[in-house]
PDB file of C-alpha atoms in Angstrom:
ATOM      1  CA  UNK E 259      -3.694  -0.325  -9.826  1.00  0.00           C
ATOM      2  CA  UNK E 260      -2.710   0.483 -12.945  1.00  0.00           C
ATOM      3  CA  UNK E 261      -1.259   4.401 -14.274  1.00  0.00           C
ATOM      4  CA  UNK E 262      -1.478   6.034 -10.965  1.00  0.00           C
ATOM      5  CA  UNK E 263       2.051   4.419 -10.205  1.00  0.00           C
ATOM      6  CA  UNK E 264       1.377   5.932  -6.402  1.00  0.00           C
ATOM      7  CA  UNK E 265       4.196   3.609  -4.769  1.00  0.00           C
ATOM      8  CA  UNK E 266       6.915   0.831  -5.251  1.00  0.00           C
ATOM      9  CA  UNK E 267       4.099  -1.778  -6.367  1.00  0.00           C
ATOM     10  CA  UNK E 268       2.931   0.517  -9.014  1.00  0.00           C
ATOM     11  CA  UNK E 269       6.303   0.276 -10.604  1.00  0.00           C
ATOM     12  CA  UNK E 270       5.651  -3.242 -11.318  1.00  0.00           C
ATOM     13  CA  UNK E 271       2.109  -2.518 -12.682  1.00  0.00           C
ATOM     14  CA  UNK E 272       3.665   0.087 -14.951  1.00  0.00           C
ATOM     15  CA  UNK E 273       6.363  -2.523 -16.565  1.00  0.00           C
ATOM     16  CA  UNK E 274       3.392  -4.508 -17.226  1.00  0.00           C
ATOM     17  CA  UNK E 275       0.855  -2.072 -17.732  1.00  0.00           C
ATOM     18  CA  UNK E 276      -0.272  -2.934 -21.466  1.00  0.00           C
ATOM     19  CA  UNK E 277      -0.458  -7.191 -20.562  1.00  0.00           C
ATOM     20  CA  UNK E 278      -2.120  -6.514 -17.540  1.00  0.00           C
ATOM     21  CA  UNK E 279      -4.721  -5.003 -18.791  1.00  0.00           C
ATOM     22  CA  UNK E 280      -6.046  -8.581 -19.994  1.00  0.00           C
ATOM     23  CA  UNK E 281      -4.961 -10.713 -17.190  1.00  0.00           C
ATOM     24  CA  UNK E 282      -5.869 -11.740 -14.153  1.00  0.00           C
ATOM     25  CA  UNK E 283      -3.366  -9.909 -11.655  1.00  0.00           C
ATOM     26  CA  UNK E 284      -1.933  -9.121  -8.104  1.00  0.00           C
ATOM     27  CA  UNK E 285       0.059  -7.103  -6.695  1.00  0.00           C
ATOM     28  CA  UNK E 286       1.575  -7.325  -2.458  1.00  0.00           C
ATOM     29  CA  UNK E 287       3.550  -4.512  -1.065  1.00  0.00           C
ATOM     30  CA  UNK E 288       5.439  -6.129   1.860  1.00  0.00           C
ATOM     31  CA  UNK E 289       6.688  -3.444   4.376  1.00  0.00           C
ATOM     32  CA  UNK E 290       8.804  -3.750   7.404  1.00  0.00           C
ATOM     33  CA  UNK E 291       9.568  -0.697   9.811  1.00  0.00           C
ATOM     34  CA  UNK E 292      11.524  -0.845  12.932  1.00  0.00           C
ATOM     35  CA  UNK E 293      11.517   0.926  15.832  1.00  0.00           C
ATOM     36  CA  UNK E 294      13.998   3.279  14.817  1.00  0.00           C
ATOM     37  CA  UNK E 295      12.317   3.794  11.039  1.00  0.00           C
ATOM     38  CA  UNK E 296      14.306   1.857   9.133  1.00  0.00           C
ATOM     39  CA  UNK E 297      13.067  -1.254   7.584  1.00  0.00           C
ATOM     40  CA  UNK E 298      12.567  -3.539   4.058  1.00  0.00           C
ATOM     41  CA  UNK E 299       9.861  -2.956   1.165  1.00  0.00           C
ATOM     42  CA  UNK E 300       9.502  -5.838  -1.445  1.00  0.00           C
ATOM     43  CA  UNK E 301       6.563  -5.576  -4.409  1.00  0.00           C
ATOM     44  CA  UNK E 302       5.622  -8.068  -6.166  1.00  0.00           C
ATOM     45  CA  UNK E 303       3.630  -8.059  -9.579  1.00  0.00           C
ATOM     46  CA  UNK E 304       1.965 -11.946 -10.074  1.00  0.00           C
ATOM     47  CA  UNK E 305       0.618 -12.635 -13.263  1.00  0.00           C
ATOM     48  CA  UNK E 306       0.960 -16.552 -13.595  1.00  0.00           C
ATOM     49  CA  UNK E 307      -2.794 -16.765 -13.319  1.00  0.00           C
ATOM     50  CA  UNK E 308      -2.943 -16.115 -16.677  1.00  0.00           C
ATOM     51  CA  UNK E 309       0.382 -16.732 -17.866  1.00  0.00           C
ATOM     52  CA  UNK E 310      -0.615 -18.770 -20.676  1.00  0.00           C
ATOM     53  CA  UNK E 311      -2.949 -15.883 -21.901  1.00  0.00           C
ATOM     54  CA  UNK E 312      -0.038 -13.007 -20.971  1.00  0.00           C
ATOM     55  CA  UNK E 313       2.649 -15.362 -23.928  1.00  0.00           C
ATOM     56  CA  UNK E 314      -0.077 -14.572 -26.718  1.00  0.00           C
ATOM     57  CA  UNK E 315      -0.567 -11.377 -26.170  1.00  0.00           C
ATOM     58  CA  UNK E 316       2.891 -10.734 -26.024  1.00  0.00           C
ATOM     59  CA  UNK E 317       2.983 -11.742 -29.542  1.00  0.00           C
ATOM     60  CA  UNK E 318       0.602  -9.113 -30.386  1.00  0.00           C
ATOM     61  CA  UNK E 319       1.841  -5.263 -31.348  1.00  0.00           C
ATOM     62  CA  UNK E 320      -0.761  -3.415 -29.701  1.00  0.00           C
ATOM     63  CA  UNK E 321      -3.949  -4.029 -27.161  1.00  0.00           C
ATOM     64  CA  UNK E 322      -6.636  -1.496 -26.898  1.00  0.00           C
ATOM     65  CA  UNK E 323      -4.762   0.842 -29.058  1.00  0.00           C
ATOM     66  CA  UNK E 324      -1.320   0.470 -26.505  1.00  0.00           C
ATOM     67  CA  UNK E 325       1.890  -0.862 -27.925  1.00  0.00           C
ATOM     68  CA  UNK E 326       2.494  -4.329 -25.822  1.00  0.00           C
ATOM     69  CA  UNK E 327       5.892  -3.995 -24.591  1.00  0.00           C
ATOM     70  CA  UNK E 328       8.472  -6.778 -25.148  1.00  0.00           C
ATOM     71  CA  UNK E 329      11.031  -8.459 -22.826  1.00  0.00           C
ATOM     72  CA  UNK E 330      14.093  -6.096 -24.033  1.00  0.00           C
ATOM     73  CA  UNK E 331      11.359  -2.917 -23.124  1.00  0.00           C
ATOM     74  CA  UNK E 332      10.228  -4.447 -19.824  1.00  0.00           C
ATOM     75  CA  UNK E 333      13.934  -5.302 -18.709  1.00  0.00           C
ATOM     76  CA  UNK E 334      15.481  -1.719 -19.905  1.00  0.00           C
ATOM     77  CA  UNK E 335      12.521  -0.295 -17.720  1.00  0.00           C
ATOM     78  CA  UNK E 336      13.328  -1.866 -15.124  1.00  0.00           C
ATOM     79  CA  UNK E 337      17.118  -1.453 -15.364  1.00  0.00           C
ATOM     80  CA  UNK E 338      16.000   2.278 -15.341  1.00  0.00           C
ATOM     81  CA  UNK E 339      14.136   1.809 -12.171  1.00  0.00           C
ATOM     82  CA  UNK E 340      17.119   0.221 -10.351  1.00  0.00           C
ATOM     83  CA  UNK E 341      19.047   2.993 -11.212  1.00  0.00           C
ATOM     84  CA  UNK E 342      17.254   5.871  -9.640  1.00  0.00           C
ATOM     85  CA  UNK E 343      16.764   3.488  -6.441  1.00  0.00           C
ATOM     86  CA  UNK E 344      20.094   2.900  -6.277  1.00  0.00           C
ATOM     87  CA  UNK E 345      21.107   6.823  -6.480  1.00  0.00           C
ATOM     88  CA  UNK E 346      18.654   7.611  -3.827  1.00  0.00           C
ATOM     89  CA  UNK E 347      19.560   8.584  -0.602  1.00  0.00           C
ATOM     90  CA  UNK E 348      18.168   6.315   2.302  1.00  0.00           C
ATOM     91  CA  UNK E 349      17.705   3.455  -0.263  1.00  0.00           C
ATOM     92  CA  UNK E 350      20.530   0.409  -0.264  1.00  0.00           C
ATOM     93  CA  UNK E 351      20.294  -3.198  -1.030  1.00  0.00           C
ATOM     94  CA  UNK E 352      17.945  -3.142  -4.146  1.00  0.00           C
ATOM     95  CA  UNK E 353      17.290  -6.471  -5.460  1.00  0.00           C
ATOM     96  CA  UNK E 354      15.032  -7.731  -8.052  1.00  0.00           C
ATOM     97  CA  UNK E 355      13.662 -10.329 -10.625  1.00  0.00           C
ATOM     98  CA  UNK E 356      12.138 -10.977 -13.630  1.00  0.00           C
ATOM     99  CA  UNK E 357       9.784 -14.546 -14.425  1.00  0.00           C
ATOM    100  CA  UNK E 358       8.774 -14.167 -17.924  1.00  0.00           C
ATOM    101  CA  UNK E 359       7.979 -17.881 -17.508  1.00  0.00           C
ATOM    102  CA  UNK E 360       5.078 -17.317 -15.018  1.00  0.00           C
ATOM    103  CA  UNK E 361       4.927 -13.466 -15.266  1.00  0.00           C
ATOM    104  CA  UNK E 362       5.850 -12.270 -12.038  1.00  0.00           C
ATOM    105  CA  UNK E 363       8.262  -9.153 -11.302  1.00  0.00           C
ATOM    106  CA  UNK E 364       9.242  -8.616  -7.452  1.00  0.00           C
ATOM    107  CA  UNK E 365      11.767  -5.456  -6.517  1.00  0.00           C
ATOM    108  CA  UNK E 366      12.743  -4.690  -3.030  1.00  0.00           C
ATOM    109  CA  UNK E 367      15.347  -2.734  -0.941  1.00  0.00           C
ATOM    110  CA  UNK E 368      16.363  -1.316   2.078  1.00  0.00           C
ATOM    111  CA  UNK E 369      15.487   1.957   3.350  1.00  0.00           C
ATOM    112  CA  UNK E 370      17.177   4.025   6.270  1.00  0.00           C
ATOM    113  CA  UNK E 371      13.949   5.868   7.086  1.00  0.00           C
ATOM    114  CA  UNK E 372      10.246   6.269   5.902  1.00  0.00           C
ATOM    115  CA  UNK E 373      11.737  10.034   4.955  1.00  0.00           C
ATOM    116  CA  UNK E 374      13.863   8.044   1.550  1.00  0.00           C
ATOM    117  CA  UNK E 375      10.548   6.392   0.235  1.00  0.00           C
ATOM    118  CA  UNK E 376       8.810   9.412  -0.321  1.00  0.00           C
ATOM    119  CA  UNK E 377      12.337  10.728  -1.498  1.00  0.00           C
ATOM    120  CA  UNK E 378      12.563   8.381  -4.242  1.00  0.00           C
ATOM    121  CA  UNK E 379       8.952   8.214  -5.197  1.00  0.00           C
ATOM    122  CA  UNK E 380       9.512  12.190  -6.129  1.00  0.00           C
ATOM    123  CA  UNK E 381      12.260  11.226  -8.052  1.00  0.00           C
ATOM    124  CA  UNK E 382      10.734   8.328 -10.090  1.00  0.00           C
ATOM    125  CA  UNK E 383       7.333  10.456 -10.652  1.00  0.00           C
ATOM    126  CA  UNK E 384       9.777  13.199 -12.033  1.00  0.00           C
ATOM    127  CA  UNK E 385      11.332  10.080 -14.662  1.00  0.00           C
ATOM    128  CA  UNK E 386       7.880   9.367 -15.679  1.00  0.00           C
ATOM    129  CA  UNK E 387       6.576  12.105 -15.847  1.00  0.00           C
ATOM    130  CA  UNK E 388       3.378  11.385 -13.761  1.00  0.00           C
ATOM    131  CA  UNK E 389       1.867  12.289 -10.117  1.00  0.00           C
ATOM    132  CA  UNK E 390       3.082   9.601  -8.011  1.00  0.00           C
ATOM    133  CA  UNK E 391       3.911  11.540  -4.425  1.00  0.00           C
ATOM    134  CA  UNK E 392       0.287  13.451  -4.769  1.00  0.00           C
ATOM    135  CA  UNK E 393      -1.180  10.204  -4.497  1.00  0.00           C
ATOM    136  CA  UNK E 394       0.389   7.956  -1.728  1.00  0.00           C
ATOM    137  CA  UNK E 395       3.304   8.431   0.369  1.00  0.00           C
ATOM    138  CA  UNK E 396       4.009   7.471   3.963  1.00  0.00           C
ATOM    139  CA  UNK E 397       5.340   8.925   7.587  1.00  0.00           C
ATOM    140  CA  UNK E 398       6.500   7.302  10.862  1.00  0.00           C
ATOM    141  CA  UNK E 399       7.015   8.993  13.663  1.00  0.00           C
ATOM    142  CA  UNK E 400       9.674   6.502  16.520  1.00  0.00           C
ATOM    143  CA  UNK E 401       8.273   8.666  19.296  1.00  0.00           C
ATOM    144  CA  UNK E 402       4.457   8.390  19.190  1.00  0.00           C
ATOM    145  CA  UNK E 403       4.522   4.790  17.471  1.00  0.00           C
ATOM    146  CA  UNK E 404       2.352   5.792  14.697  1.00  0.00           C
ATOM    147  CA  UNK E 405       2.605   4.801  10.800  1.00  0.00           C
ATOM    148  CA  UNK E 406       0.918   6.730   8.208  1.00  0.00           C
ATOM    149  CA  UNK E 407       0.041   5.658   4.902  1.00  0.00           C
ATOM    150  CA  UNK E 408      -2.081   8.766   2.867  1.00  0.00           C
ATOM    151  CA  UNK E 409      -3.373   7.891  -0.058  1.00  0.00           C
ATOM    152  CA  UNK E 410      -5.765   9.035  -2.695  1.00  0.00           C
ATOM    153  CA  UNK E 411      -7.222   7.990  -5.886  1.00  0.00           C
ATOM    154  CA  UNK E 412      -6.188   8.697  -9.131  1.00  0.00           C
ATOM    155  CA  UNK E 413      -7.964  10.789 -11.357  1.00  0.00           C
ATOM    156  CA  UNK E 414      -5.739   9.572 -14.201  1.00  0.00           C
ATOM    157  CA  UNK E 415      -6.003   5.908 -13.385  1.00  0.00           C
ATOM    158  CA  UNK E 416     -10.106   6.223 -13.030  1.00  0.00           C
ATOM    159  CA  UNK E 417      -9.845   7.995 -16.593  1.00  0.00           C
ATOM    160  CA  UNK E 418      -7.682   5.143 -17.940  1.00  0.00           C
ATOM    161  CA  UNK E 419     -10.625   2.641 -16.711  1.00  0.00           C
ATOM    162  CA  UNK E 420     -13.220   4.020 -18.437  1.00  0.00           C
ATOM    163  CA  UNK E 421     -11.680   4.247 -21.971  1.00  0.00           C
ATOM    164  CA  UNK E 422     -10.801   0.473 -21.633  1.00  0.00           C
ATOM    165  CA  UNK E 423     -12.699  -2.212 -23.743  1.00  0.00           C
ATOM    166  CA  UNK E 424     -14.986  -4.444 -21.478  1.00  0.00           C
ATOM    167  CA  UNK E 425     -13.115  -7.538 -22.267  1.00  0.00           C
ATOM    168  CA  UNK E 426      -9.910  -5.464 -20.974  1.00  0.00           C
ATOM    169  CA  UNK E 427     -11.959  -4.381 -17.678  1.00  0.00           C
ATOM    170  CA  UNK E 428     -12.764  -7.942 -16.659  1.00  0.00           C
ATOM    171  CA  UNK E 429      -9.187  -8.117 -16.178  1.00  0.00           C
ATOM    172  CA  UNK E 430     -10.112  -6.385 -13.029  1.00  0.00           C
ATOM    173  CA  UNK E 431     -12.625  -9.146 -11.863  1.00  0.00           C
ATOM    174  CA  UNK E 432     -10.237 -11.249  -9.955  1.00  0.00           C
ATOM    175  CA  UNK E 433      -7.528  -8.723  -9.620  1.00  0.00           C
ATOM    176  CA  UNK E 434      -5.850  -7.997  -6.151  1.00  0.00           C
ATOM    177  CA  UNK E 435      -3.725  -5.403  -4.229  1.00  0.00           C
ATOM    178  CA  UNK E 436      -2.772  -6.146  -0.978  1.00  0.00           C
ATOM    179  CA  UNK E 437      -0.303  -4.100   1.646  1.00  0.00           C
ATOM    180  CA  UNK E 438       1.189  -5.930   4.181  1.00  0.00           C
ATOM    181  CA  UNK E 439       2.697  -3.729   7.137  1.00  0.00           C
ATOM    182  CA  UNK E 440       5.347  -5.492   9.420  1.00  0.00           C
ATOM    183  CA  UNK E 441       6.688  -4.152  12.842  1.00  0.00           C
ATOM    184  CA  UNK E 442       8.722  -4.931  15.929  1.00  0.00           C
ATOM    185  CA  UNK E 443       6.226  -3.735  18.125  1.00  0.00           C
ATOM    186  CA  UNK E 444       2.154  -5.287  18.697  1.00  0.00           C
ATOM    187  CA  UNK E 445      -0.042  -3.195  17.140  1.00  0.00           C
ATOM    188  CA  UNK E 446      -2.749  -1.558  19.183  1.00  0.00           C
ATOM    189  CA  UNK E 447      -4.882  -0.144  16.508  1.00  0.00           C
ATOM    190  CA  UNK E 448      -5.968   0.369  12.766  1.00  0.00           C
ATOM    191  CA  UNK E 449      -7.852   3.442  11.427  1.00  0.00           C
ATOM    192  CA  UNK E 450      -9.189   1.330   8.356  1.00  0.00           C
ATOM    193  CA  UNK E 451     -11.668  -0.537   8.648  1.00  0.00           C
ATOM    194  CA  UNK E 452     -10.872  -3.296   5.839  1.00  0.00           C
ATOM    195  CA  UNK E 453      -7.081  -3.945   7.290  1.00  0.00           C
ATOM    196  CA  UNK E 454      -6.700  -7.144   9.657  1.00  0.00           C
ATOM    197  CA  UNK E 455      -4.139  -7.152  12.829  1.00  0.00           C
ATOM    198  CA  UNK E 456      -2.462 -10.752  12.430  1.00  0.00           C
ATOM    199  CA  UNK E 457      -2.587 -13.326  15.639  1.00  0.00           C
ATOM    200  CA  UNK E 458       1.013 -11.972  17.363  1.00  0.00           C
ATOM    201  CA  UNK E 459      -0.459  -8.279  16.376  1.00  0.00           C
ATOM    202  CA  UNK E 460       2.651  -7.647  14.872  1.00  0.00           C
ATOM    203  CA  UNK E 461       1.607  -6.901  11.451  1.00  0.00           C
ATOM    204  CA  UNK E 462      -1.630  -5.872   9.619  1.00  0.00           C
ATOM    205  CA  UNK E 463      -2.963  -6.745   5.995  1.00  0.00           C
ATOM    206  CA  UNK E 464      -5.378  -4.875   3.942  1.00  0.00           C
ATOM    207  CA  UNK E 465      -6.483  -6.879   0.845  1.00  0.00           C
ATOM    208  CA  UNK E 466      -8.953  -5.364  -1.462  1.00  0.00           C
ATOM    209  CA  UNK E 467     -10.335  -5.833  -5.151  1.00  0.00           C
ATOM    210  CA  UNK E 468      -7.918  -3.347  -7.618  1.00  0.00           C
ATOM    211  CA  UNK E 469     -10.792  -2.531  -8.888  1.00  0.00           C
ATOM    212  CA  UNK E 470     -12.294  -0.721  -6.108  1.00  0.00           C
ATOM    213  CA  UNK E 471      -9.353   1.019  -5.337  1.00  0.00           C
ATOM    214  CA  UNK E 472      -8.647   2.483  -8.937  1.00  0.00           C
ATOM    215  CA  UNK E 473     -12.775   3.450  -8.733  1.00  0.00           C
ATOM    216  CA  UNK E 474     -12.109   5.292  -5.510  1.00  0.00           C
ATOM    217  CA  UNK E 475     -14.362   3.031  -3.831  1.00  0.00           C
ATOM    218  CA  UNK E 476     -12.115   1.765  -1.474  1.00  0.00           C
ATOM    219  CA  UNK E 477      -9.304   4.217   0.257  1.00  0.00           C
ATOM    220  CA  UNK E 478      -5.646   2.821   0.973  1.00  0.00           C
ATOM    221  CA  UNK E 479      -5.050   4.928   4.014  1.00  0.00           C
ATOM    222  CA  UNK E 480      -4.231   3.893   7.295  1.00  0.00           C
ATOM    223  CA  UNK E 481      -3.145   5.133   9.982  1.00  0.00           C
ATOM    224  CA  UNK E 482      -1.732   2.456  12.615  1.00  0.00           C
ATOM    225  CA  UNK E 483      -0.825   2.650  16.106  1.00  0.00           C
ATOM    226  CA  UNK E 484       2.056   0.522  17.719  1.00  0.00           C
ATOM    227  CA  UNK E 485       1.494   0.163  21.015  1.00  0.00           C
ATOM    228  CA  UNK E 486       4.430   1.878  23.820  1.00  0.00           C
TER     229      UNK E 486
END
């Protein structure tokens, strides 16, 4: 998913940016929305498939030309991120961990409508300095039943690709990104194509190669359809 940072998951890929560039990699964004808009995001970065692979390079200063950033960098990042979340309006109950045993970074919160994850994706994109909110944000609207996710590739993140070694792009060969949408009501429909309605019809997964979807080949948007 890589520089495009576009939502909460992307936060993850950023704190890892450099390592994941040579490791296998996935990355969920769990989201629940209630009938009223509120609801619960957790992301999750998992690296332990290559774990053993993510230590070395760890010990390393630099990988295709990026500095490799340590524990101490990773955590004050992080701290950083908790911060703006937690001085967000809309946003409460931010939790999250670090495995630097198995490489995996999960953050989550609360949020009192769909309205305060947009909010705080402006703010991080203006910490970092990067077009997050131009490239995925979301809407729900209680009265029509209908949940929005827009997205759009990233110029930046395709340019990133290309000027990677190949040994760094087959990183991308069994790399994953999959959103996971989860709501009171059964869903009656999906606009993409890709996403699956689960057995109760409750929720709905897209899962898709990272690859694809930093290529453009492959859009995230959705537009899904609760039923009355």
């Amino acid at each position: 998913m890589k520089r495009t940072i576009g939502y909460f998951v992307r936060m993850l890929t950023l704190l890892s940016f450099t390592l994941s560039l040579s490791a296998c990699f996935d990355i969920v964004e769990d989201v629940t929305v209630h009938n009223n808009g509120t609801g619960f995001i957790k992301a999750t970065m998992n690296m332990s498939k290559s774990k053993t692979k993510i230590a070395s390079l760890m010990q390393l200063d630099k990988v295709d030309g990026m500095k490799v950033p340590k524990q101490a960098d990773v955590r004050r990042e992080m701290n950083n991120v908790i911060s703006i979340l937690q001085k967000t309006p809309g946003i409460s109950n931010v939790q999250h961990s670090l495995d630097f045993n198995n490489f995996v970074g999960t953050l989550s919160c609360e949020f009192s409508s769909v309205a305060a994850l947009n909010a705080f994706t402006s703010a991080l994109s203006k910490r970092l300095e990067v077009n997050i909110s131009g490239y995925s944000n979301y809407t729900f609207n209680s009265g029509s039943g209908v949940f929005e996710r827009r997205f759009k590739p990233s110029p930046e993140a395709r340019k990133k690709l290309e000027s990677l070694s190949p040994e760094s792009k087959k990183s991308f060969d069994n790399a994953y990104y999959s959103a996971i949408y989860r709501f009171d009501k059964p869903i009656r429909s999906v606009s993409n194509a890709q996403a699956k309605i689960s057995s109760n019809k409750k929720a709905v997964m897209l899962k898709v190669p990272a690859l694809q979807v930093v290529e453009g080949q492959i859009n995230l948007s959705n537009n899904i359809q609760l039923s009355n």
